[in-house]
Amino acid sequence: QVQLVESGGGLVQTGGSLRLSCVASQGTIRAYTVAWFRQAPGKEREFVGAIRSNGGNTYHADSVRGRFTISADKAKNTMYLQMTSLQPEDTAVYYCAAGRTILSAMRTWNGYNYWGQGTQVTVSS
């Protein structure tokens, strides 16, 4: 069993930056693929980025590539999402996730076993 706790969300102006953190307060993420998703009001949960457990390759959604960077320090049981050049359309609740996720399911929310409670990111125009 893994419990994930996010932090770092908040209100930022367009063009600003935030760094989200997600720590496993129980269990370990060392053997899992870890990911960030986001969900805006009235929209489906959307893949943002992931780090594969096997090899550590990183993946980012086209909508955030070049602006957001996912990373992880598995020795600290923590993953991060560095967000730069934030835009109003980035406003959403951001969730971290972990699981024994096969590659074909990596970008789908139901490919993950464990979720954090979410942290709100609001970008003002």
PDB file of C-alpha atoms in Angstrom:
ATOM      1  CA  GLN A   1       0.000   0.000   0.000  1.00  0.00           C
ATOM      2  CA  VAL A   2       1.275   3.441  -0.970  1.00  0.00           C
ATOM      3  CA  GLN A   3      -0.095   6.762   0.256  1.00  0.00           C
ATOM      4  CA  LEU A   4       0.768   9.823  -1.786  1.00  0.00           C
ATOM      5  CA  VAL A   5       0.608  13.409  -0.570  1.00  0.00           C
ATOM      6  CA  GLU A   6       0.949  16.374  -2.930  1.00  0.00           C
ATOM      7  CA  SER A   7       2.001  19.906  -2.053  1.00  0.00           C
ATOM      8  CA  GLY A   8       3.100  23.070  -3.796  1.00  0.00           C
ATOM      9  CA  GLY A   9      -0.047  24.199  -5.550  1.00  0.00           C
ATOM     10  CA  GLY A  10      -1.302  27.753  -5.418  1.00  0.00           C
ATOM     11  CA  LEU A  11      -2.173  30.891  -7.312  1.00  0.00           C
ATOM     12  CA  VAL A  12       0.307  32.243  -9.864  1.00  0.00           C
ATOM     13  CA  GLN A  13       0.202  34.817 -12.631  1.00  0.00           C
ATOM     14  CA  THR A  14       0.504  33.956 -16.305  1.00  0.00           C
ATOM     15  CA  GLY A  15       4.111  33.230 -17.158  1.00  0.00           C
ATOM     16  CA  GLY A  16       4.977  32.253 -13.604  1.00  0.00           C
ATOM     17  CA  SER A  17       6.373  29.024 -12.203  1.00  0.00           C
ATOM     18  CA  LEU A  18       5.481  26.478  -9.550  1.00  0.00           C
ATOM     19  CA  ARG A  19       6.983  23.237  -8.350  1.00  0.00           C
ATOM     20  CA  LEU A  20       4.693  20.497  -7.145  1.00  0.00           C
ATOM     21  CA  SER A  21       5.935  17.747  -4.860  1.00  0.00           C
ATOM     22  CA  CYS A  22       4.465  14.361  -4.101  1.00  0.00           C
ATOM     23  CA  VAL A  23       5.829  12.249  -1.272  1.00  0.00           C
ATOM     24  CA  ALA A  24       4.955   8.682  -0.425  1.00  0.00           C
ATOM     25  CA  SER A  25       4.080   8.962   3.244  1.00  0.00           C
ATOM     26  CA  GLN A  26       3.509   5.234   3.419  1.00  0.00           C
ATOM     27  CA  GLY A  27       5.134   2.605   1.265  1.00  0.00           C
ATOM     28  CA  THR A  28       7.692   3.211  -1.440  1.00  0.00           C
ATOM     29  CA  ILE A  29       7.519   4.374  -5.063  1.00  0.00           C
ATOM     30  CA  ARG A  30      10.853   2.810  -5.947  1.00  0.00           C
ATOM     31  CA  ALA A  31       9.397  -0.004  -8.039  1.00  0.00           C
ATOM     32  CA  TYR A  32       6.581   1.962  -9.630  1.00  0.00           C
ATOM     33  CA  THR A  33       5.972   4.105 -12.644  1.00  0.00           C
ATOM     34  CA  VAL A  34       5.055   7.550 -11.316  1.00  0.00           C
ATOM     35  CA  ALA A  35       3.009  10.178 -13.051  1.00  0.00           C
ATOM     36  CA  TRP A  36       1.197  13.490 -12.834  1.00  0.00           C
ATOM     37  CA  PHE A  37      -2.323  14.059 -14.116  1.00  0.00           C
ATOM     38  CA  ARG A  38      -4.551  17.108 -13.977  1.00  0.00           C
ATOM     39  CA  GLN A  39      -8.261  17.749 -14.079  1.00  0.00           C
ATOM     40  CA  ALA A  40      -9.918  21.047 -14.892  1.00  0.00           C
ATOM     41  CA  PRO A  41     -13.577  21.709 -14.016  1.00  0.00           C
ATOM     42  CA  GLY A  42     -15.886  19.896 -16.397  1.00  0.00           C
ATOM     43  CA  LYS A  43     -13.046  18.045 -18.108  1.00  0.00           C
ATOM     44  CA  GLU A  44     -11.610  14.564 -17.918  1.00  0.00           C
ATOM     45  CA  ARG A  45      -8.436  13.769 -16.007  1.00  0.00           C
ATOM     46  CA  GLU A  46      -5.540  14.477 -18.342  1.00  0.00           C
ATOM     47  CA  PHE A  47      -2.061  12.946 -18.483  1.00  0.00           C
ATOM     48  CA  VAL A  48       0.743  15.437 -17.829  1.00  0.00           C
ATOM     49  CA  GLY A  49       3.904  13.347 -17.502  1.00  0.00           C
ATOM     50  CA  ALA A  50       5.393  10.099 -16.248  1.00  0.00           C
ATOM     51  CA  ILE A  51       8.645   8.401 -15.323  1.00  0.00           C
ATOM     52  CA  ARG A  52       8.881   4.721 -16.095  1.00  0.00           C
ATOM     53  CA  SER A  53      10.021   2.404 -13.332  1.00  0.00           C
ATOM     54  CA  ASN A  54      12.060   0.420 -15.845  1.00  0.00           C
ATOM     55  CA  GLY A  55      14.877   2.597 -17.140  1.00  0.00           C
ATOM     56  CA  GLY A  56      13.624   5.898 -15.801  1.00  0.00           C
ATOM     57  CA  ASN A  57      12.526   7.292 -19.183  1.00  0.00           C
ATOM     58  CA  THR A  58      10.378  10.392 -18.902  1.00  0.00           C
ATOM     59  CA  TYR A  59       7.326  11.290 -20.959  1.00  0.00           C
ATOM     60  CA  HIS A  60       5.371  14.536 -21.189  1.00  0.00           C
ATOM     61  CA  ALA A  61       2.091  15.464 -22.788  1.00  0.00           C
ATOM     62  CA  ASP A  62       2.365  17.585 -25.910  1.00  0.00           C
ATOM     63  CA  SER A  63       0.485  20.400 -24.168  1.00  0.00           C
ATOM     64  CA  VAL A  64       3.199  20.807 -21.525  1.00  0.00           C
ATOM     65  CA  ARG A  65       6.360  19.620 -23.248  1.00  0.00           C
ATOM     66  CA  GLY A  66       9.105  22.220 -22.978  1.00  0.00           C
ATOM     67  CA  ARG A  67       7.349  23.969 -20.081  1.00  0.00           C
ATOM     68  CA  PHE A  68       6.844  21.225 -17.471  1.00  0.00           C
ATOM     69  CA  THR A  69       9.398  18.708 -16.226  1.00  0.00           C
ATOM     70  CA  ILE A  70       8.655  15.600 -14.219  1.00  0.00           C
ATOM     71  CA  SER A  71      11.380  14.185 -12.007  1.00  0.00           C
ATOM     72  CA  ALA A  72      11.725  11.850  -9.082  1.00  0.00           C
ATOM     73  CA  ASP A  73      14.076  11.170  -6.226  1.00  0.00           C
ATOM     74  CA  LYS A  74      13.128   7.628  -5.411  1.00  0.00           C
ATOM     75  CA  ALA A  75      15.606   7.471  -2.535  1.00  0.00           C
ATOM     76  CA  LYS A  76      13.461  10.195  -0.934  1.00  0.00           C
ATOM     77  CA  ASN A  77      10.209   8.596  -2.082  1.00  0.00           C
ATOM     78  CA  THR A  78       9.340  11.881  -3.781  1.00  0.00           C
ATOM     79  CA  MET A  79       8.358  12.997  -7.266  1.00  0.00           C
ATOM     80  CA  TYR A  80       8.208  16.536  -8.593  1.00  0.00           C
ATOM     81  CA  LEU A  81       6.563  18.540 -11.331  1.00  0.00           C
ATOM     82  CA  GLN A  82       8.411  21.722 -12.238  1.00  0.00           C
ATOM     83  CA  MET A  83       6.039  24.011 -14.127  1.00  0.00           C
ATOM     84  CA  THR A  84       7.202  27.110 -15.978  1.00  0.00           C
ATOM     85  CA  SER A  85       5.573  29.565 -18.390  1.00  0.00           C
ATOM     86  CA  LEU A  86       2.215  28.784 -16.809  1.00  0.00           C
ATOM     87  CA  GLN A  87      -0.898  29.701 -18.749  1.00  0.00           C
ATOM     88  CA  PRO A  88      -4.532  30.083 -17.642  1.00  0.00           C
ATOM     89  CA  GLU A  89      -5.355  26.807 -19.418  1.00  0.00           C
ATOM     90  CA  ASP A  90      -3.009  25.040 -16.975  1.00  0.00           C
ATOM     91  CA  THR A  91      -5.481  25.784 -14.186  1.00  0.00           C
ATOM     92  CA  ALA A  92      -6.563  22.460 -12.718  1.00  0.00           C
ATOM     93  CA  VAL A  93      -6.289  20.123  -9.773  1.00  0.00           C
ATOM     94  CA  TYR A  94      -3.024  18.233 -10.158  1.00  0.00           C
ATOM     95  CA  TYR A  95      -2.733  14.632  -8.987  1.00  0.00           C
ATOM     96  CA  CYS A  96       0.272  12.395  -8.579  1.00  0.00           C
ATOM     97  CA  ALA A  97      -0.048   8.689  -9.197  1.00  0.00           C
ATOM     98  CA  ALA A  98       1.983   5.509  -8.950  1.00  0.00           C
ATOM     99  CA  GLY A  99       1.533   1.997 -10.212  1.00  0.00           C
ATOM    100  CA  ARG A 100       2.903  -1.064 -11.916  1.00  0.00           C
ATOM    101  CA  THR A 101       1.842   0.465 -15.188  1.00  0.00           C
ATOM    102  CA  ILE A 102       2.367  -1.105 -18.558  1.00  0.00           C
ATOM    103  CA  LEU A 103       3.594   1.221 -21.294  1.00  0.00           C
ATOM    104  CA  SER A 104       0.339   1.156 -23.225  1.00  0.00           C
ATOM    105  CA  ALA A 105      -1.574   2.346 -20.149  1.00  0.00           C
ATOM    106  CA  MET A 106       0.893   4.966 -19.007  1.00  0.00           C
ATOM    107  CA  ARG A 107      -1.159   7.919 -20.297  1.00  0.00           C
ATOM    108  CA  THR A 108      -4.472   6.673 -18.925  1.00  0.00           C
ATOM    109  CA  TRP A 109      -5.679   7.397 -15.419  1.00  0.00           C
ATOM    110  CA  ASN A 110      -6.889   3.853 -14.848  1.00  0.00           C
ATOM    111  CA  GLY A 111      -3.386   2.502 -15.408  1.00  0.00           C
ATOM    112  CA  TYR A 112      -2.373   3.536 -11.897  1.00  0.00           C
ATOM    113  CA  ASN A 113      -3.030   1.956  -8.512  1.00  0.00           C
ATOM    114  CA  TYR A 114      -2.291   4.802  -6.118  1.00  0.00           C
ATOM    115  CA  TRP A 115      -3.319   8.456  -6.133  1.00  0.00           C
ATOM    116  CA  GLY A 116      -2.717  11.561  -4.105  1.00  0.00           C
ATOM    117  CA  GLN A 117      -5.542  13.809  -2.937  1.00  0.00           C
ATOM    118  CA  GLY A 118      -4.767  16.532  -5.463  1.00  0.00           C
ATOM    119  CA  THR A 119      -3.452  20.079  -5.234  1.00  0.00           C
ATOM    120  CA  GLN A 120      -5.044  23.115  -6.889  1.00  0.00           C
ATOM    121  CA  VAL A 121      -3.079  25.185  -9.371  1.00  0.00           C
ATOM    122  CA  THR A 122      -4.673  28.417 -10.514  1.00  0.00           C
ATOM    123  CA  VAL A 123      -3.110  30.623 -13.157  1.00  0.00           C
ATOM    124  CA  SER A 124      -4.508  34.131 -13.376  1.00  0.00           C
ATOM    125  CA  SER A 125      -4.510  36.088 -16.605  1.00  0.00           C
TER     126      SER A 125
END
